[in-house]
Amino acid sequence: MPQDFTHPNAQPFALEAGENALLLIHGFTGSPSHMRTVGEAAHAAGFSARGILLPGHGATVEAMEKSNDAQWWEACRAAYQEMLGAYRRVAVGGLSMGGILTLLLAEAFEPSAIILFAPAIRYKRRVNHLSPVVKRFARQMKWKPHAYVPGEFLSDYDYGYAGAPVSKVEDMTRLQRKARKALPEITCPLLVIQSHRDESVHRTGPEIITRGASSRVKEIAWVDRSRHVCTIGPDRAYVNGRVIDFLNRFGV
């Protein structure tokens, strides 16, 4: 995963189109690049779209060590409230940890709709829960490279850290627990998109969310060729199509 955060795709973005908008939140160690194709698709469909950069991201792993879950939440809250003052209706979409933050926004503000891309409501690897112990012996963990056939994956939209500070997994876990508790208070329409091949989050995540949320509209869309970052994988056209369909039905 490239770490050249000067690339335009890695920057926060604001694509203006109409009076209804979509706030997009990237995941743990990622950048706005992972959400940009979704934003571009929404923009082409007549929605304004903004992708934010979470504190501690888009710089260095050491900078991320100095950030925390409270700062990540505050950045999302501030962005959402700013957009409420600029647009008629605001929907929210988030990838992985961004999906957890999206659930918390849904509890606090009830957006017009929420879209969760591989939400990290349950880890696939139980070792993530051992971070309070592991951090004593290892400061960082490395991500495995993507295993795709050349051309299947949008590498020009894949900017993030090559690893993660172990201590920050605890911060993500705190957000995860809050999101689980928040589920019964969530009433807005929600869509969960996840891949059967996801290497990071558990396959039961979409069911946990749809079973726990109080929303009347709860949809799950599965893809089969992508990995965790399904927004820029080989299923991206289908993913974008489901997003636009959902926004057209519930985001306006």
PDB file of N, CA and C in Angstrom, residues 28 64-65 69 72 123 125-141 143 164-177:
ATOM      1  N   PHE A  28      -9.444   2.421   9.380  1.00  0.00           N
ATOM      2  CA  PHE A  28      -8.258   2.378  10.245  1.00  0.00           C
ATOM      3  C   PHE A  28      -6.997   2.289   9.395  1.00  0.00           C
ATOM      4  N   MET A  64      -0.110   8.657  13.850  1.00  0.00           N
ATOM      5  CA  MET A  64      -1.334   7.962  14.228  1.00  0.00           C
ATOM      6  C   MET A  64      -1.283   7.507  15.688  1.00  0.00           C
ATOM      7  N   GLU A  65      -0.099   7.157  16.163  1.00  0.00           N
ATOM      8  CA  GLU A  65       0.043   6.756  17.568  1.00  0.00           C
ATOM      9  C   GLU A  65      -0.383   7.872  18.517  1.00  0.00           C
ATOM     10  N   ASP A  69      -9.323   7.579  19.583  1.00  0.00           N
ATOM     11  CA  ASP A  69     -10.698   7.376  19.137  1.00  0.00           C
ATOM     12  C   ASP A  69     -11.576   8.604  19.374  1.00  0.00           C
ATOM     13  N   TRP A  72     -10.995  10.901  16.467  1.00  0.00           N
ATOM     14  CA  TRP A  72     -11.613  10.379  15.245  1.00  0.00           C
ATOM     15  C   TRP A  72     -13.114  10.654  15.246  1.00  0.00           C
ATOM     16  N   TYR A 123     -14.190  -8.412  14.711  1.00  0.00           N
ATOM     17  CA  TYR A 123     -12.932  -8.766  14.057  1.00  0.00           C
ATOM     18  C   TYR A 123     -12.952 -10.218  13.575  1.00  0.00           C
ATOM     19  N   ARG A 125      -9.946 -11.756  13.213  1.00  0.00           N
ATOM     20  CA  ARG A 125      -8.814 -12.309  13.965  1.00  0.00           C
ATOM     21  C   ARG A 125      -8.968 -11.975  15.449  1.00  0.00           C
ATOM     22  N   ARG A 126      -9.085 -12.976  16.265  1.00  0.00           N
ATOM     23  CA  ARG A 126      -9.262 -12.761  17.701  1.00  0.00           C
ATOM     24  C   ARG A 126      -8.052 -12.094  18.337  1.00  0.00           C
ATOM     25  N   VAL A 127      -6.895 -12.184  17.660  1.00  0.00           N
ATOM     26  CA  VAL A 127      -5.681 -11.596  18.219  1.00  0.00           C
ATOM     27  C   VAL A 127      -5.831 -10.092  18.404  1.00  0.00           C
ATOM     28  N   ASN A 128      -6.744  -9.465  17.636  1.00  0.00           N
ATOM     29  CA  ASN A 128      -6.954  -8.022  17.784  1.00  0.00           C
ATOM     30  C   ASN A 128      -7.369  -7.651  19.201  1.00  0.00           C
ATOM     31  N   HIS A 129      -8.055  -8.564  19.873  1.00  0.00           N
ATOM     32  CA  HIS A 129      -8.490  -8.290  21.241  1.00  0.00           C
ATOM     33  C   HIS A 129      -7.336  -8.399  22.242  1.00  0.00           C
ATOM     34  N   LEU A 130      -6.191  -8.894  21.775  1.00  0.00           N
ATOM     35  CA  LEU A 130      -5.026  -9.046  22.653  1.00  0.00           C
ATOM     36  C   LEU A 130      -4.087  -7.856  22.563  1.00  0.00           C
ATOM     37  N   SER A 131      -4.501  -6.795  21.875  1.00  0.00           N
ATOM     38  CA  SER A 131      -3.611  -5.647  21.686  1.00  0.00           C
ATOM     39  C   SER A 131      -3.099  -5.050  22.989  1.00  0.00           C
ATOM     40  N   PRO A 132      -3.881  -5.035  24.110  1.00  0.00           N
ATOM     41  CA  PRO A 132      -3.323  -4.492  25.352  1.00  0.00           C
ATOM     42  C   PRO A 132      -2.079  -5.247  25.824  1.00  0.00           C
ATOM     43  N   VAL A 133      -2.002  -6.528  25.465  1.00  0.00           N
ATOM     44  CA  VAL A 133      -0.828  -7.332  25.835  1.00  0.00           C
ATOM     45  C   VAL A 133       0.244  -7.250  24.764  1.00  0.00           C
ATOM     46  N   VAL A 134      -0.195  -7.380  23.496  1.00  0.00           N
ATOM     47  CA  VAL A 134       0.756  -7.401  22.379  1.00  0.00           C
ATOM     48  C   VAL A 134       1.562  -6.109  22.288  1.00  0.00           C
ATOM     49  N   LYS A 135       0.954  -4.981  22.637  1.00  0.00           N
ATOM     50  CA  LYS A 135       1.648  -3.693  22.504  1.00  0.00           C
ATOM     51  C   LYS A 135       2.886  -3.605  23.396  1.00  0.00           C
ATOM     52  N   ARG A 136       2.957  -4.463  24.414  1.00  0.00           N
ATOM     53  CA  ARG A 136       4.138  -4.474  25.274  1.00  0.00           C
ATOM     54  C   ARG A 136       5.358  -5.065  24.564  1.00  0.00           C
ATOM     55  N   PHE A 137       5.094  -5.864  23.530  1.00  0.00           N
ATOM     56  CA  PHE A 137       6.180  -6.565  22.845  1.00  0.00           C
ATOM     57  C   PHE A 137       6.385  -6.098  21.402  1.00  0.00           C
ATOM     58  N   ALA A 138       5.352  -5.509  20.814  1.00  0.00           N
ATOM     59  CA  ALA A 138       5.464  -5.063  19.422  1.00  0.00           C
ATOM     60  C   ALA A 138       4.775  -3.718  19.272  1.00  0.00           C
ATOM     61  N   ARG A 139       5.461  -2.766  18.693  1.00  0.00           N
ATOM     62  CA  ARG A 139       4.900  -1.428  18.544  1.00  0.00           C
ATOM     63  C   ARG A 139       3.994  -1.331  17.317  1.00  0.00           C
ATOM     64  N   GLN A 140       4.384  -2.035  16.236  1.00  0.00           N
ATOM     65  CA  GLN A 140       3.618  -1.967  15.001  1.00  0.00           C
ATOM     66  C   GLN A 140       3.375  -3.361  14.432  1.00  0.00           C
ATOM     67  N   MET A 141       2.293  -3.468  13.666  1.00  0.00           N
ATOM     68  CA  MET A 141       2.041  -4.685  12.904  1.00  0.00           C
ATOM     69  C   MET A 141       1.938  -4.306  11.432  1.00  0.00           C
ATOM     70  N   TRP A 143       0.609  -4.893   7.445  1.00  0.00           N
ATOM     71  CA  TRP A 143      -0.473  -5.467   6.652  1.00  0.00           C
ATOM     72  C   TRP A 143       0.094  -6.357   5.560  1.00  0.00           C
ATOM     73  N   ALA A 164       0.122  -0.804  11.191  1.00  0.00           N
ATOM     74  CA  ALA A 164      -0.678  -0.068  12.172  1.00  0.00           C
ATOM     75  C   ALA A 164       0.006  -0.084  13.526  1.00  0.00           C
ATOM     76  N   PRO A 165      -0.127   0.985  14.305  1.00  0.00           N
ATOM     77  CA  PRO A 165       0.357   0.972  15.677  1.00  0.00           C
ATOM     78  C   PRO A 165      -0.544   0.056  16.515  1.00  0.00           C
ATOM     79  N   VAL A 166       0.065  -0.926  17.155  1.00  0.00           N
ATOM     80  CA  VAL A 166      -0.707  -1.925  17.902  1.00  0.00           C
ATOM     81  C   VAL A 166      -1.577  -1.260  18.972  1.00  0.00           C
ATOM     82  N   SER A 167      -1.058  -0.225  19.602  1.00  0.00           N
ATOM     83  CA  SER A 167      -1.805   0.415  20.690  1.00  0.00           C
ATOM     84  C   SER A 167      -3.117   1.030  20.217  1.00  0.00           C
ATOM     85  N   LYS A 168      -3.205   1.399  18.932  1.00  0.00           N
ATOM     86  CA  LYS A 168      -4.418   2.046  18.415  1.00  0.00           C
ATOM     87  C   LYS A 168      -5.551   1.053  18.148  1.00  0.00           C
ATOM     88  N   VAL A 169      -5.229  -0.245  18.121  1.00  0.00           N
ATOM     89  CA  VAL A 169      -6.297  -1.231  17.972  1.00  0.00           C
ATOM     90  C   VAL A 169      -7.256  -1.144  19.157  1.00  0.00           C
ATOM     91  N   GLU A 170      -6.718  -0.802  20.333  1.00  0.00           N
ATOM     92  CA  GLU A 170      -7.573  -0.615  21.516  1.00  0.00           C
ATOM     93  C   GLU A 170      -8.578   0.506  21.294  1.00  0.00           C
ATOM     94  N   ASP A 171      -8.146   1.562  20.640  1.00  0.00           N
ATOM     95  CA  ASP A 171      -9.045   2.679  20.355  1.00  0.00           C
ATOM     96  C   ASP A 171     -10.175   2.229  19.438  1.00  0.00           C
ATOM     97  N   MET A 172      -9.817   1.464  18.406  1.00  0.00           N
ATOM     98  CA  MET A 172     -10.844   0.972  17.497  1.00  0.00           C
ATOM     99  C   MET A 172     -11.803   0.027  18.214  1.00  0.00           C
ATOM    100  N   THR A 173     -11.273  -0.788  19.117  1.00  0.00           N
ATOM    101  CA  THR A 173     -12.125  -1.709  19.871  1.00  0.00           C
ATOM    102  C   THR A 173     -13.102  -0.952  20.755  1.00  0.00           C
ATOM    103  N   ARG A 174     -12.676   0.168  21.336  1.00  0.00           N
ATOM    104  CA  ARG A 174     -13.588   0.984  22.133  1.00  0.00           C
ATOM    105  C   ARG A 174     -14.748   1.501  21.281  1.00  0.00           C
ATOM    106  N   LEU A 175     -14.428   1.953  20.072  1.00  0.00           N
ATOM    107  CA  LEU A 175     -15.467   2.419  19.168  1.00  0.00           C
ATOM    108  C   LEU A 175     -16.397   1.269  18.789  1.00  0.00           C
ATOM    109  N   GLN A 176     -15.821   0.108  18.587  1.00  0.00           N
ATOM    110  CA  GLN A 176     -16.602  -1.076  18.229  1.00  0.00           C
ATOM    111  C   GLN A 176     -17.632  -1.401  19.313  1.00  0.00           C
ATOM    112  N   ARG A 177     -17.189  -1.368  20.562  1.00  0.00           N
ATOM    113  CA  ARG A 177     -18.101  -1.660  21.671  1.00  0.00           C
ATOM    114  C   ARG A 177     -19.218  -0.620  21.773  1.00  0.00           C
TER     115      ARG A 177
END
